[in-house]
């Protein structure tokens, strides 16, 4: 191909880019949409999870057909207590994500194994020289220049395990920090899939971005052994490093991903400052783009920059929460901030995950054994 024309070109077929393509195709099927991904499959190798209260009805309608697993509630486990929280919890796998996009879109609209080397507000140049002319372009390829942000990192490695016999896990476990970590801020997560199948993930927060796969793997094996489970085999796995932004200049970071180019996901700074998760933001921005009538590069850039800048400003409290957890505490004690959070009212916890805390919530988080100092109420 020497040239291609489309209404909307999406660069990056991960979570953010894929949801834009899916939502836009459903909302405006008469318009031509292209999704361009350097890897051979859309979505990579991931298992994304979200709490029902994280998203609204429209976002849930977008995500529901992609869900592989669901649980009526989820648990957190800490040295001082364990607790079930009454909110449905869902997970979707990247293989289902890829399948759904290929079902929804014409084959010629998905360009996998194609790397973008040049990007502007209304055009893309691919590595093989193909030139794509678009009414508008959205860049969803991942982070911009992370050196412009003050960062910690949330690192995770997880595997879907088949056990020799049944396990006793009946609900999704978001955090299991029952074994007080001696070396750093780390915990396990568990998702029961079948009676003899579990997804177990080792999660840790650290100040450096290196990932030690062997160490993570050993902790998963040891965690299974702690419950007396024998692992028969392992299947799908995932590994990743998410930035946890404690501060930084939003405008400089936005421009580092391409001046004048519309951006979403990590490239736009749209992720939860404490967990690093971007699924709820990805669903919201997908619907914003899908329902916009003007897909010109300038209009998309203006809309998404304004949205991302507003989100960055509104999330200052959460960045201060992350600094409290990761800077003010010794690494092995960082989990105590989460332990205090998850002892609070269940609806407050849901609002924390959904980044909808009000002033009364901030006050509650600063009273008694709450995780934040009183001074945090009045800033941001």
XYZ file of C-alpha atoms in Angstrom:
380
model
C 0.000 0.000 0.000
C 1.361 3.396 -0.901
C -1.438 5.361 0.754
C -4.534 4.855 2.911
C -7.292 7.263 3.883
C -9.564 7.024 6.928
C -11.674 9.087 9.300
C -9.834 8.026 12.453
C -6.422 6.416 12.837
C -5.650 4.871 16.233
C -1.998 4.110 16.895
C -1.613 1.318 19.421
C -3.880 -1.681 19.843
C -3.607 -2.062 23.598
C -6.409 -1.454 26.063
C -6.957 2.263 25.349
C -6.614 2.051 21.573
C -8.676 -1.097 21.286
C -11.567 0.288 23.333
C -11.605 3.439 21.185
C -11.841 1.310 18.049
C -14.603 -0.847 19.519
C -16.655 2.080 20.838
C -16.194 4.170 17.681
C -17.156 1.280 15.417
C -20.365 0.727 17.400
C -21.285 4.417 17.586
C -20.408 5.461 14.027
C -20.169 2.351 11.815
C -20.368 4.404 8.611
C -16.988 6.036 9.281
C -13.686 4.357 8.446
C -11.522 3.563 11.461
C -8.012 2.109 11.381
C -6.190 0.599 14.341
C -2.433 0.163 13.962
C -0.487 -2.155 16.259
C 3.181 -3.148 16.066
C 2.613 -6.549 17.724
C 0.867 -9.448 15.962
C -2.139 -9.404 18.334
C -4.288 -6.708 19.891
C -4.112 -6.280 23.660
C -0.817 -8.074 24.218
C -0.830 -10.695 26.999
C -2.824 -9.215 29.854
C -5.564 -9.834 32.367
C -7.298 -6.552 33.202
C -9.570 -6.224 36.216
C -12.007 -3.637 37.507
C -14.483 -3.099 40.321
C -18.100 -2.565 39.266
C -18.225 0.785 41.082
C -15.197 2.097 39.102
C -17.295 2.772 36.020
C -20.683 4.095 34.968
C -23.461 2.296 33.048
C -22.196 3.342 29.596
C -18.651 2.187 30.309
C -19.993 -1.075 31.728
C -22.012 -1.674 28.554
C -18.824 -1.241 26.522
C -16.782 -3.595 28.711
C -19.354 -6.267 29.569
C -19.032 -8.271 26.305
C -15.269 -8.492 26.898
C -15.481 -9.927 30.430
C -14.132 -13.445 30.967
C -14.663 -13.799 34.712
C -16.798 -12.172 37.396
C -17.251 -12.450 41.158
C -19.980 -11.049 43.419
C -17.487 -9.424 45.791
C -13.784 -9.225 46.515
C -11.547 -9.593 49.550
C -8.555 -7.846 51.070
C -6.285 -9.568 53.583
C -3.837 -7.757 55.886
C -1.838 -8.751 58.970
C -4.430 -7.073 61.220
C -7.636 -8.226 59.542
C -9.341 -9.606 56.447
C -12.493 -8.300 54.873
C -14.913 -8.908 52.002
C -16.184 -5.846 50.152
C -19.658 -6.014 48.553
C -18.792 -4.856 45.039
C -18.734 -7.103 41.961
C -15.269 -7.622 40.501
C -14.552 -8.481 36.866
C -11.592 -9.555 34.743
C -11.081 -9.612 30.979
C -8.338 -11.395 29.111
C -6.469 -10.014 26.141
C -7.251 -13.016 23.908
C -10.977 -12.264 24.259
C -10.186 -8.577 23.675
C -8.423 -9.388 20.375
C -11.238 -11.712 19.319
C -13.972 -9.131 20.038
C -12.209 -6.421 18.057
C -11.720 -8.703 15.060
C -15.391 -9.683 15.216
C -16.515 -6.046 15.346
C -14.242 -4.490 12.736
C -13.588 -5.209 9.041
C -10.348 -7.119 8.572
C -8.841 -4.295 6.518
C -9.348 -1.895 9.466
C -6.907 -3.765 11.699
C -3.226 -3.415 10.845
C -1.240 -5.653 13.194
C 2.473 -6.212 12.886
C 2.756 -2.648 11.523
C 4.872 -0.086 13.377
C 4.260 3.670 13.149
C 7.424 5.736 12.708
C 5.914 9.149 12.010
C 2.820 10.654 13.624
C 0.994 13.955 13.177
C -2.489 15.217 14.001
C -3.808 13.993 10.641
C -1.368 11.419 9.346
C 0.750 8.373 10.109
C 3.805 6.934 8.370
C 4.432 3.231 8.867
C 7.809 1.518 8.991
C 7.300 0.036 5.535
C 6.699 3.480 4.041
C 2.903 3.307 3.954
C 1.372 6.766 4.396
C -1.986 7.025 6.140
C -4.007 10.190 5.737
C -6.609 10.580 8.470
C -9.159 13.195 9.410
C -7.807 12.690 12.934
C -5.193 10.622 14.762
C -5.165 9.334 18.360
C -1.896 8.057 19.825
C -2.356 5.209 22.303
C 1.117 3.653 22.139
C 2.035 3.864 25.825
C 3.828 6.410 27.983
C 5.583 9.564 26.873
C 8.819 10.759 28.486
C 8.468 9.348 31.999
C 11.619 11.176 33.118
C 9.423 14.284 33.322
C 7.414 12.729 36.158
C 8.341 11.909 39.755
C 7.794 8.157 39.736
C 7.597 4.965 41.683
C 6.582 1.737 39.939
C 3.971 -0.939 40.484
C 5.378 -4.212 39.162
C 3.461 -7.437 38.722
C 3.892 -10.985 37.471
C 0.985 -13.413 37.422
C 0.190 -16.909 36.147
C -2.937 -18.974 35.663
C -2.207 -22.159 37.592
C -3.799 -25.595 37.482
C -3.565 -27.348 40.853
C -3.482 -31.044 41.728
C -6.718 -30.653 43.664
C -9.392 -28.116 44.547
C -8.565 -24.857 46.269
C -10.651 -23.068 48.884
C -10.732 -19.571 47.344
C -14.316 -18.444 46.741
C -13.926 -14.760 45.898
C -11.447 -12.543 44.107
C -8.672 -11.432 46.447
C -7.452 -8.002 45.429
C -4.742 -7.793 48.104
C -3.277 -10.532 50.292
C -0.629 -8.944 52.487
C -1.172 -11.323 55.402
C 2.477 -12.348 55.467
C 4.050 -9.122 56.755
C 6.736 -8.426 54.087
C 10.231 -8.018 55.481
C 11.955 -6.824 52.324
C 9.597 -4.294 50.783
C 6.076 -3.283 49.841
C 4.596 -6.363 48.191
C 1.455 -8.460 48.251
C -0.337 -11.204 46.330
C -3.599 -11.194 44.361
C -5.711 -14.277 43.612
C -8.591 -14.892 41.215
C -10.448 -18.237 41.406
C -11.259 -19.439 37.883
C -12.358 -23.059 38.428
C -12.234 -25.412 41.404
C -8.657 -26.405 40.563
C -7.535 -23.266 38.692
C -6.302 -19.975 40.123
C -4.712 -16.850 38.776
C -2.030 -15.782 41.281
C -0.135 -12.536 40.899
C 2.814 -11.111 42.816
C 2.648 -7.307 43.113
C 5.249 -4.935 44.497
C 5.880 -1.188 44.637
C 9.481 -0.091 44.155
C 11.455 3.022 43.219
C 13.174 1.401 40.216
C 11.679 -0.089 37.032
C 13.572 -3.394 36.802
C 11.518 -6.594 36.862
C 12.970 -9.774 38.394
C 10.832 -12.518 36.841
C 12.539 -15.306 38.801
C 11.937 -13.659 42.160
C 8.298 -12.949 41.328
C 7.851 -16.535 40.163
C 9.369 -17.938 43.345
C 7.000 -15.854 45.456
C 4.012 -17.224 43.529
C 5.169 -20.803 44.108
C 5.768 -20.086 47.793
C 2.343 -18.493 48.121
C 0.679 -21.599 46.721
C 2.742 -23.767 49.075
C 1.604 -21.648 52.029
C -1.957 -22.901 51.395
C -0.817 -26.466 50.740
C -1.586 -26.317 47.019
C 0.505 -28.344 44.587
C 0.889 -26.798 41.123
C 0.309 -29.203 38.250
C 0.888 -26.733 35.417
C 0.895 -23.042 34.529
C -0.683 -21.454 31.485
C -1.402 -17.852 30.598
C 0.759 -15.326 32.338
C 1.338 -11.619 32.410
C 4.041 -9.260 33.572
C 4.189 -5.501 33.628
C 5.512 -2.302 35.129
C 3.063 0.547 35.739
C 4.211 4.091 36.544
C 2.951 5.571 39.806
C 3.165 9.338 39.371
C 3.886 11.163 42.619
C 4.290 14.504 40.831
C 5.529 16.197 37.691
C 4.620 18.798 35.089
C 1.557 17.686 33.136
C 2.027 20.109 30.211
C 5.611 19.008 29.572
C 4.639 15.355 29.866
C 1.712 15.774 27.439
C 3.887 17.457 24.832
C 6.590 14.797 25.186
C 4.190 12.343 23.548
C 3.832 14.512 20.438
C 2.994 18.217 20.150
C -0.481 18.767 18.738
C -1.292 15.037 18.614
C -4.290 13.667 20.516
C -3.308 11.126 23.174
C -4.965 8.635 25.523
C -3.962 6.121 28.193
C -0.532 6.282 29.780
C 0.594 8.678 27.053
C -1.994 11.178 28.317
C -1.243 10.610 32.011
C -4.637 8.943 32.424
C -4.123 6.300 35.085
C -4.938 5.867 38.759
C -2.152 7.550 40.753
C -2.148 4.839 43.437
C -2.767 1.621 41.516
C -1.507 2.633 38.076
C -4.616 1.058 36.523
C -5.986 2.722 33.401
C -9.015 0.616 32.456
C -11.711 2.995 33.746
C -10.004 5.970 32.077
C -9.637 3.978 28.860
C -13.359 3.202 28.775
C -14.321 6.829 29.474
C -12.065 8.318 26.812
C -13.186 5.681 24.288
C -16.786 6.787 24.698
C -15.815 10.484 24.532
C -14.139 9.929 21.177
C -16.773 7.544 19.831
C -19.612 10.031 20.397
C -17.722 13.118 19.178
C -18.920 14.361 15.809
C -15.684 16.151 14.989
C -12.812 13.707 14.550
C -10.408 16.241 13.134
C -6.933 16.105 14.613
C -7.236 19.580 16.122
C -10.623 18.871 17.710
C -9.518 15.548 19.174
C -6.333 17.102 20.536
C -8.193 19.968 22.165
C -10.847 17.720 23.717
C -8.434 15.118 25.067
C -5.818 17.581 26.308
C -8.467 19.497 28.253
C -9.857 16.274 29.705
C -6.447 14.881 30.690
C -5.292 18.193 32.216
C -8.480 18.399 34.289
C -8.016 14.809 35.504
C -4.368 15.468 36.397
C -5.328 18.503 38.504
C -8.228 16.717 40.231
C -6.023 13.755 41.178
C -3.476 15.662 43.235
C -4.914 14.160 46.437
C -4.293 10.647 45.134
C -0.710 11.501 44.211
C -0.226 12.743 47.773
C -1.750 9.483 49.020
C 0.798 7.594 46.912
C 3.633 9.739 48.288
C 2.440 8.985 51.807
C 2.453 5.277 51.006
C 5.741 5.168 49.093
C 7.888 8.006 50.411
C 6.788 8.740 53.975
C 6.785 5.077 55.035
C 9.613 2.573 55.140
C 9.213 0.202 52.150
C 8.226 -2.774 54.286
C 5.566 -0.664 56.034
C 3.968 0.896 52.950
C 1.162 -1.666 53.023
C -0.046 -0.208 56.361
C -1.403 2.816 54.469
C -3.594 0.473 52.402
C -4.452 -1.473 55.542
C -5.845 1.726 57.066
C -7.708 2.620 53.871
C -9.450 -0.745 53.619
C -10.651 -0.494 57.216
C -12.829 2.464 56.211
C -16.481 2.546 55.142
C -17.074 0.342 52.100
C -18.629 3.118 50.004
C -15.657 5.385 50.741
C -13.346 2.631 49.494
C -15.405 2.404 46.297
C -15.137 6.170 45.804
C -11.376 5.970 46.372
C -11.009 3.359 43.637
C -13.222 5.412 41.319
C -11.353 8.649 42.198
C -14.572 10.310 43.415
C -13.559 11.249 46.984
C -15.305 14.274 48.463
C -14.211 16.588 51.279
C -16.035 14.478 53.883
C -14.152 11.412 52.635
C -10.806 13.202 52.943
C -11.723 14.216 56.474
C -12.563 10.599 57.330
C -9.227 9.426 55.890
C -7.396 11.855 58.187
C -9.216 11.043 61.430
C -8.245 8.459 64.042
C -6.259 5.638 62.488
C -6.838 6.946 58.964
C -3.943 6.761 56.472
C -3.567 10.492 55.706
C -2.439 13.487 57.811
C -4.977 16.226 58.595
C -3.028 18.668 56.397
C -3.981 16.592 53.349
C -7.611 17.676 53.659
C -6.939 21.250 52.655
C -4.538 20.845 49.746
C -5.679 20.288 46.189
